[in-house]
XYZ file of N, CA, C and O in Angstrom:
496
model
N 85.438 140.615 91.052
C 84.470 141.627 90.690
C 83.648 141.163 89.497
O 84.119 140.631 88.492
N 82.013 141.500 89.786
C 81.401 140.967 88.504
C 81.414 142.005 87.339
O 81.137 143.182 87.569
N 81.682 141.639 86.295
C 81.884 142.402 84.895
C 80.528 142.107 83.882
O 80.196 140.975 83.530
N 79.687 143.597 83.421
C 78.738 142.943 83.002
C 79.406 143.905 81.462
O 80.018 144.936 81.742
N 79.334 143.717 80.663
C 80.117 143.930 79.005
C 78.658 144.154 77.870
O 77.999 143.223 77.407
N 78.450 145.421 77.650
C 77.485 145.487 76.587
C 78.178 145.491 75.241
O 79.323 145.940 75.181
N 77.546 145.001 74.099
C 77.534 145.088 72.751
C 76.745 145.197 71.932
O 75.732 144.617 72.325
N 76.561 145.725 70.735
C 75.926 145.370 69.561
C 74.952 147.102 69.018
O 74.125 147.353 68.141
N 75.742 148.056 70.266
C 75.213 149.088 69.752
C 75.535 150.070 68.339
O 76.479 149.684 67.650
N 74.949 151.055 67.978
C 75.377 151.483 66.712
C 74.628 152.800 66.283
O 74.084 153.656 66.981
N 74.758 152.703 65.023
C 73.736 153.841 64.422
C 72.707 152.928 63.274
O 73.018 152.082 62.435
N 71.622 153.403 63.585
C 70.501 152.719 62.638
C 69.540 153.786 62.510
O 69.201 154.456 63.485
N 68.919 154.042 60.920
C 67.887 154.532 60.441
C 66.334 154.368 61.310
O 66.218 153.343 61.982
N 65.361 155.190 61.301
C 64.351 155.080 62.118
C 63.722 153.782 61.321
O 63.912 153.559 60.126
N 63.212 153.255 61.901
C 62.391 152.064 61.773
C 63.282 150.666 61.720
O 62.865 149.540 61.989
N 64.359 150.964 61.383
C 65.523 149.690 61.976
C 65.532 148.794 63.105
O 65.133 149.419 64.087
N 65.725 147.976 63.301
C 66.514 147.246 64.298
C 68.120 146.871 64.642
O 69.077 146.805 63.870
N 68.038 146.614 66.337
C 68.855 146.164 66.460
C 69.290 145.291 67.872
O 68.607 145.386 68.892
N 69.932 144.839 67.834
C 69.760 144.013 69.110
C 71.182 143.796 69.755
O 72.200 143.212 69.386
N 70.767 144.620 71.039
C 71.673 144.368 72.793
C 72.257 142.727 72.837
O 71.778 141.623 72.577
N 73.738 143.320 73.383
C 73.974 141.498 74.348
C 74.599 142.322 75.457
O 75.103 143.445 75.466
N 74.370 141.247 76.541
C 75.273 141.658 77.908
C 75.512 140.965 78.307
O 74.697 140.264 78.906
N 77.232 140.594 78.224
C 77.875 139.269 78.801
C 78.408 139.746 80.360
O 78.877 140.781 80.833
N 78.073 138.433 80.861
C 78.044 138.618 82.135
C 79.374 137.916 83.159
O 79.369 136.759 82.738
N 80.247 137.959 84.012
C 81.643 137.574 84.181
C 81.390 137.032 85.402
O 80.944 138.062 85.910
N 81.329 136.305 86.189
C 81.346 135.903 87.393
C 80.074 135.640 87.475
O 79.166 136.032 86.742
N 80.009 134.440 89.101
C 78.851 133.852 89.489
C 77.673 134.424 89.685
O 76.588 133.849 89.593
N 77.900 135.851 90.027
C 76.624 136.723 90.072
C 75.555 136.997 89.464
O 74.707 137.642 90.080
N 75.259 136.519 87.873
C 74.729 136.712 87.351
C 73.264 135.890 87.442
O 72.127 136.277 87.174
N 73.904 134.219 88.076
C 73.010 133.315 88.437
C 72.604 133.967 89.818
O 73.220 134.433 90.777
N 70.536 133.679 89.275
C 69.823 133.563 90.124
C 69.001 135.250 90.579
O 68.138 135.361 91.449
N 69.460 136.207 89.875
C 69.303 137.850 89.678
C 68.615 137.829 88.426
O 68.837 137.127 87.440
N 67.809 138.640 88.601
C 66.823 139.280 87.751
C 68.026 140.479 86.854
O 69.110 140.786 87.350
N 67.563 140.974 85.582
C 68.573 141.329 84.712
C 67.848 142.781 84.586
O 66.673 142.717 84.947
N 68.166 143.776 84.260
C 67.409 144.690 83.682
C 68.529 145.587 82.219
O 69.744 145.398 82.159
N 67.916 146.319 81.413
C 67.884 147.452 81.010
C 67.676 148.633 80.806
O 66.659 149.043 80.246
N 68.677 149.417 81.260
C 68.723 150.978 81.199
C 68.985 151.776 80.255
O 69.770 151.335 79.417
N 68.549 152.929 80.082
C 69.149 153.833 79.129
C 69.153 155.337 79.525
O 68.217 155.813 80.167
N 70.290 156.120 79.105
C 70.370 157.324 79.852
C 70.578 158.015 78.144
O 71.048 157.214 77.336
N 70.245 159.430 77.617
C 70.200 160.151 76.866
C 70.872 162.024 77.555
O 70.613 162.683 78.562
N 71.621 162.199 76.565
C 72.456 163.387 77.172
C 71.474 164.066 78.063
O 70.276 163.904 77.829
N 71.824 164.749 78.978
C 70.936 165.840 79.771
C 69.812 165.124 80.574
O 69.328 165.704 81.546
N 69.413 163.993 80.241
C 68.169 163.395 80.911
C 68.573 162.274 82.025
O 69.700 161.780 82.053
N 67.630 161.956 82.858
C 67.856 160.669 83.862
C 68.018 159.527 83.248
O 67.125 159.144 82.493
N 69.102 158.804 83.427
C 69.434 157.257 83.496
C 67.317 156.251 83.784
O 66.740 155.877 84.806
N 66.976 156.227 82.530
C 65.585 155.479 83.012
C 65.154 153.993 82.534
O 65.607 153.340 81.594
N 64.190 153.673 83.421
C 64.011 151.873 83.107
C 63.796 151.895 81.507
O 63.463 152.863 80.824
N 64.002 150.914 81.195
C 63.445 150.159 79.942
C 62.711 148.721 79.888
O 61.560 148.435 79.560
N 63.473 148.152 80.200
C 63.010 146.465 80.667
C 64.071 145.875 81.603
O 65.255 146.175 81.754
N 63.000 144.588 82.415
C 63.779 143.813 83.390
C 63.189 142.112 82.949
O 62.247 141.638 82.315
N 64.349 141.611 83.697
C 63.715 139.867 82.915
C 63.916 139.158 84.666
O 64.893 139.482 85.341
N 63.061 138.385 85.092
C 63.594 137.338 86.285
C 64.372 136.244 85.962
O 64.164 135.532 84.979
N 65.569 136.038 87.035
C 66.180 134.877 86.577
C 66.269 134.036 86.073
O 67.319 133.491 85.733
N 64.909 133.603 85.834
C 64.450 132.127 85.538
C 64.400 132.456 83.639
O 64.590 131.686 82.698
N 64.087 133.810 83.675
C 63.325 134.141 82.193
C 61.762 133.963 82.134
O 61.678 134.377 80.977
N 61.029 133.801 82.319
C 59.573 133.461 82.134
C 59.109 135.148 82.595
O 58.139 135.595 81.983
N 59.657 135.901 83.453
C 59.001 137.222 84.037
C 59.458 138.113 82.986
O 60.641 137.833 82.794
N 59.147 138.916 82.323
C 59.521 140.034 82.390
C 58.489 141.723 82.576
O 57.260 141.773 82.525
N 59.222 142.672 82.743
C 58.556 144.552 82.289
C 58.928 145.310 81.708
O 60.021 145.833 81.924
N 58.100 145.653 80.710
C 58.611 147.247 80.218
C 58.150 148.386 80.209
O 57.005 148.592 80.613
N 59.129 149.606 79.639
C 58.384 150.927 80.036
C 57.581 150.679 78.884
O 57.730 149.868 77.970
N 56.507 151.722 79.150
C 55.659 152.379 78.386
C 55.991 152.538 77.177
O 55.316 152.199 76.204
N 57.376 153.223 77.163
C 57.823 153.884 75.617
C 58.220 152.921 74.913
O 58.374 153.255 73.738
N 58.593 151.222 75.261
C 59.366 150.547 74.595
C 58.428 149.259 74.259
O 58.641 148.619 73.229
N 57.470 148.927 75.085
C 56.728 147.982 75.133
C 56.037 147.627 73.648
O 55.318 148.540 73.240
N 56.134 146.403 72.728
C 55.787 146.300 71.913
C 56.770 146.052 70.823
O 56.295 145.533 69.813
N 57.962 146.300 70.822
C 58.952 146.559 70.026
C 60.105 146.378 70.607
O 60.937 146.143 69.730
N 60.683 146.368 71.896
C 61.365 145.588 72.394
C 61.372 144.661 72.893
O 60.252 144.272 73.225
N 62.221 144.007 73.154
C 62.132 141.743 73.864
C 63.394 141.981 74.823
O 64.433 142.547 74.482
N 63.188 141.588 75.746
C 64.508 140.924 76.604
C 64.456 139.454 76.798
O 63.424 138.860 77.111
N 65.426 138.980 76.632
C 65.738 137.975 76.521
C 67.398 137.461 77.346
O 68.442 138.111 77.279
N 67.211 136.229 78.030
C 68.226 135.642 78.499
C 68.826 133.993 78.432
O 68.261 132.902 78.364
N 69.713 134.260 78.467
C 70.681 132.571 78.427
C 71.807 132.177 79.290
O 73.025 132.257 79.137
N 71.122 131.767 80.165
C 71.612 131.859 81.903
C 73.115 130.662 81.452
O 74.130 130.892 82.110
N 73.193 129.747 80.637
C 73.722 129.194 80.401
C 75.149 129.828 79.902
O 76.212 129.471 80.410
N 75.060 130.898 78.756
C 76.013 131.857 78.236
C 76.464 132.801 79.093
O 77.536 133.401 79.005
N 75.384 132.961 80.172
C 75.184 134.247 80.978
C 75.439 135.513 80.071
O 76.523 136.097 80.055
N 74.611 135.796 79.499
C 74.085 136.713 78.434
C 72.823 137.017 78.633
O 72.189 135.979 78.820
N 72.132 137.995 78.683
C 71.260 138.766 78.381
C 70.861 139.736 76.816
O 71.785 140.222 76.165
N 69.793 139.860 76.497
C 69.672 140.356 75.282
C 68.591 141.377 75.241
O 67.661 141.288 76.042
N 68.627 142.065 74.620
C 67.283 143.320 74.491
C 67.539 143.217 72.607
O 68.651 143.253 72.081
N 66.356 143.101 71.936
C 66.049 143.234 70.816
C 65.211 144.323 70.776
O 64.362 144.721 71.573
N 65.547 144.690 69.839
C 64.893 146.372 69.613
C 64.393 146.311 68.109
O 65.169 145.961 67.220
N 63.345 146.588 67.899
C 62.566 146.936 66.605
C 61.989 148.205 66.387
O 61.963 149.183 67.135
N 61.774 148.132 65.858
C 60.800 149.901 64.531
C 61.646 150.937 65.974
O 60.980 151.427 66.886
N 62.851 151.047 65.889
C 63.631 151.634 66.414
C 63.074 153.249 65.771
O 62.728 153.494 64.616
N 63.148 154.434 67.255
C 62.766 155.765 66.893
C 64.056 156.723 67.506
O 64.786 156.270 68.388
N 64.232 157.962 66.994
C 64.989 158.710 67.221
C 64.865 158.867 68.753
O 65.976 158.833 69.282
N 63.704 159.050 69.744
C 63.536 158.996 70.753
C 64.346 158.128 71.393
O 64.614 158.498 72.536
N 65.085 156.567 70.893
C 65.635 155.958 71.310
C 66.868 156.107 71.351
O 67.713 155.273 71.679
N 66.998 157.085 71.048
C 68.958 157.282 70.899
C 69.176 157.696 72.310
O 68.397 158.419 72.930
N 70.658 157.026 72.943
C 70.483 156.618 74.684
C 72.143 155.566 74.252
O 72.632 154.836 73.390
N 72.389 156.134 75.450
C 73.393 155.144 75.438
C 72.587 154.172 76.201
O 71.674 154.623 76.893
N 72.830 152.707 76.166
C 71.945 151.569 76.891
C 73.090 150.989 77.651
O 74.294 151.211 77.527
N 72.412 150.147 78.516
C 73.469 149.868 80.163
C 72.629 148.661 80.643
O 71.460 148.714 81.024
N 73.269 147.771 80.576
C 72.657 146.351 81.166
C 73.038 146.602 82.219
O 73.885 147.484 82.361
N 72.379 145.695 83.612
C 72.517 145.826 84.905
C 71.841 144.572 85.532
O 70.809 144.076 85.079
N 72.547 144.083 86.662
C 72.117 142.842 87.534
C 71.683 143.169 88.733
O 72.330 143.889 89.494
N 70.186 142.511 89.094
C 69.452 143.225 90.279
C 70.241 142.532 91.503
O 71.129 141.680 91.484
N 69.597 143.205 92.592
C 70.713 142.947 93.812
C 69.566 141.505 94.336
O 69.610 140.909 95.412
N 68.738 141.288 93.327
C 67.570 140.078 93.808
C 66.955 139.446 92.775
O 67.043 140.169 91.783
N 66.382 138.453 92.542
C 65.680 137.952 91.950
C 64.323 138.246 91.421
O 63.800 137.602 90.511
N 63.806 139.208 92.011
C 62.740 140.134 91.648
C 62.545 140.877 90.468
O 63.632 141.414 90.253
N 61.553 141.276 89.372
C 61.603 142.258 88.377
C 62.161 143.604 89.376
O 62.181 143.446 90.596
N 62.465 144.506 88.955
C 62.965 145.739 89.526
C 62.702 146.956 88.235
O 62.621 146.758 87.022
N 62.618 148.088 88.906
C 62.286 149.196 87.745
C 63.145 150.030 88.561
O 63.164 151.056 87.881
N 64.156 150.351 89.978
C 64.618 151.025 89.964
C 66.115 150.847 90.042
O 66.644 149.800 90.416
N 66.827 152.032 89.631
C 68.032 152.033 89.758
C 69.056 151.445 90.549
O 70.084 150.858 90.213
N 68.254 151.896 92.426
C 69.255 151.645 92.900
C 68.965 149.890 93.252
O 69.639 149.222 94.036
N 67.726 149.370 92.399
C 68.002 147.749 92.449
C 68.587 146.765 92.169
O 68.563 145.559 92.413
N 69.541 148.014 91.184
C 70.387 146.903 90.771
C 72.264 147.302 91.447
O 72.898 148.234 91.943
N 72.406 146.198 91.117
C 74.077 146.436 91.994
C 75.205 146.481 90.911
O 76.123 147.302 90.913
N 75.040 145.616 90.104
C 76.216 145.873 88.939
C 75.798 146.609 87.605
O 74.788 146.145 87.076
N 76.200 147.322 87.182
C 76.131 147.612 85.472
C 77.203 147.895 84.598
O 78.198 148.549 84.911
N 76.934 147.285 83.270
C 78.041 147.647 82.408
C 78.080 148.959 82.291
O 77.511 149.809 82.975
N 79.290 149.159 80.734
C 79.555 150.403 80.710
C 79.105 151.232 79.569
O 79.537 152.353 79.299
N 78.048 150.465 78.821
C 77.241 151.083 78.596
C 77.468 151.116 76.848
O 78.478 151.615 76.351
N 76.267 150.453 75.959
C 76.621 150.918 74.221
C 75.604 151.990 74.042
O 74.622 152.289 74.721
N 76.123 152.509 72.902
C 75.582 154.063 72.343
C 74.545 153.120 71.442
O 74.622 151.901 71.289
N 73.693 153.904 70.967
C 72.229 153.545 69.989
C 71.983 154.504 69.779
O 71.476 155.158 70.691
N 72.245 155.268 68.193
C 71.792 156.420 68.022
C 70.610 156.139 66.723
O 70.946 155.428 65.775
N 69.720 156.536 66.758
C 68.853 156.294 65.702
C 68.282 157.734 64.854
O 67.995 158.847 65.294
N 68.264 157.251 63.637
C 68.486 159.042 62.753
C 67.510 158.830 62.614
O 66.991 157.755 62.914
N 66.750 160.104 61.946
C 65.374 160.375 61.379
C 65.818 160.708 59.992
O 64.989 161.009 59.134
């Protein structure tokens, strides 16, 4: 079974940073496009960013674009989301996930594995 393992979440002041890893356990990881999710109490599980296998592709939402990076190291099989001028809006537990393809993807059910998810709460 592939195991995808988030870290590096926390609590940070508004305008902080901080930055995602998602280690990845088995062969699956090669050759799949990567994404990031985030779900916030009461609301839908929604995109954030996706990276293509290779790394050279990536998308983001609207709300994050500019201030977040995804980033990967197919070598570590790790994935990364860096997060800057972090906003209360961003508080979400976050959930790395491996697409069922090599394609960018923005929806849910594109991807087949996901971790279990770090908290990011950001204060005002």
């Amino acid at each position: 079974q592939v195991q995808l393992v988030e870290s590096g979440g926390g609590l940070v002041q508004a305008g902080g940073s901080l930055r995602l890893s998602c280690v990845a356990s088995g062969r699956t990881f090669s050759g799949v496009a990567m994404g990031w999710f985030r779900q916030a109490p009461g609301k839908e599980r929604e995109f954030v960013t996706t990276i293509g296998w290779i790394g050279g592709s990536t998308a983001y939402a609207d709300s994050v674009k500019g201030r977040f990076t995804i980033s990967r190291d197919n070598a570590k099989n790790t994935v990364y989301l860096q997060m800057n001028n972090l906003k209360p809006e961003d508080t979400a537990v976050y959930y790395c996930a491996a697409s069922r393809g090599d394609r960018l993807a923005l929806a849910r059910a594109s991807y087949a594995y996901w971790g279990q998810g770090t908290q990011v709460t950001v204060s005002s």
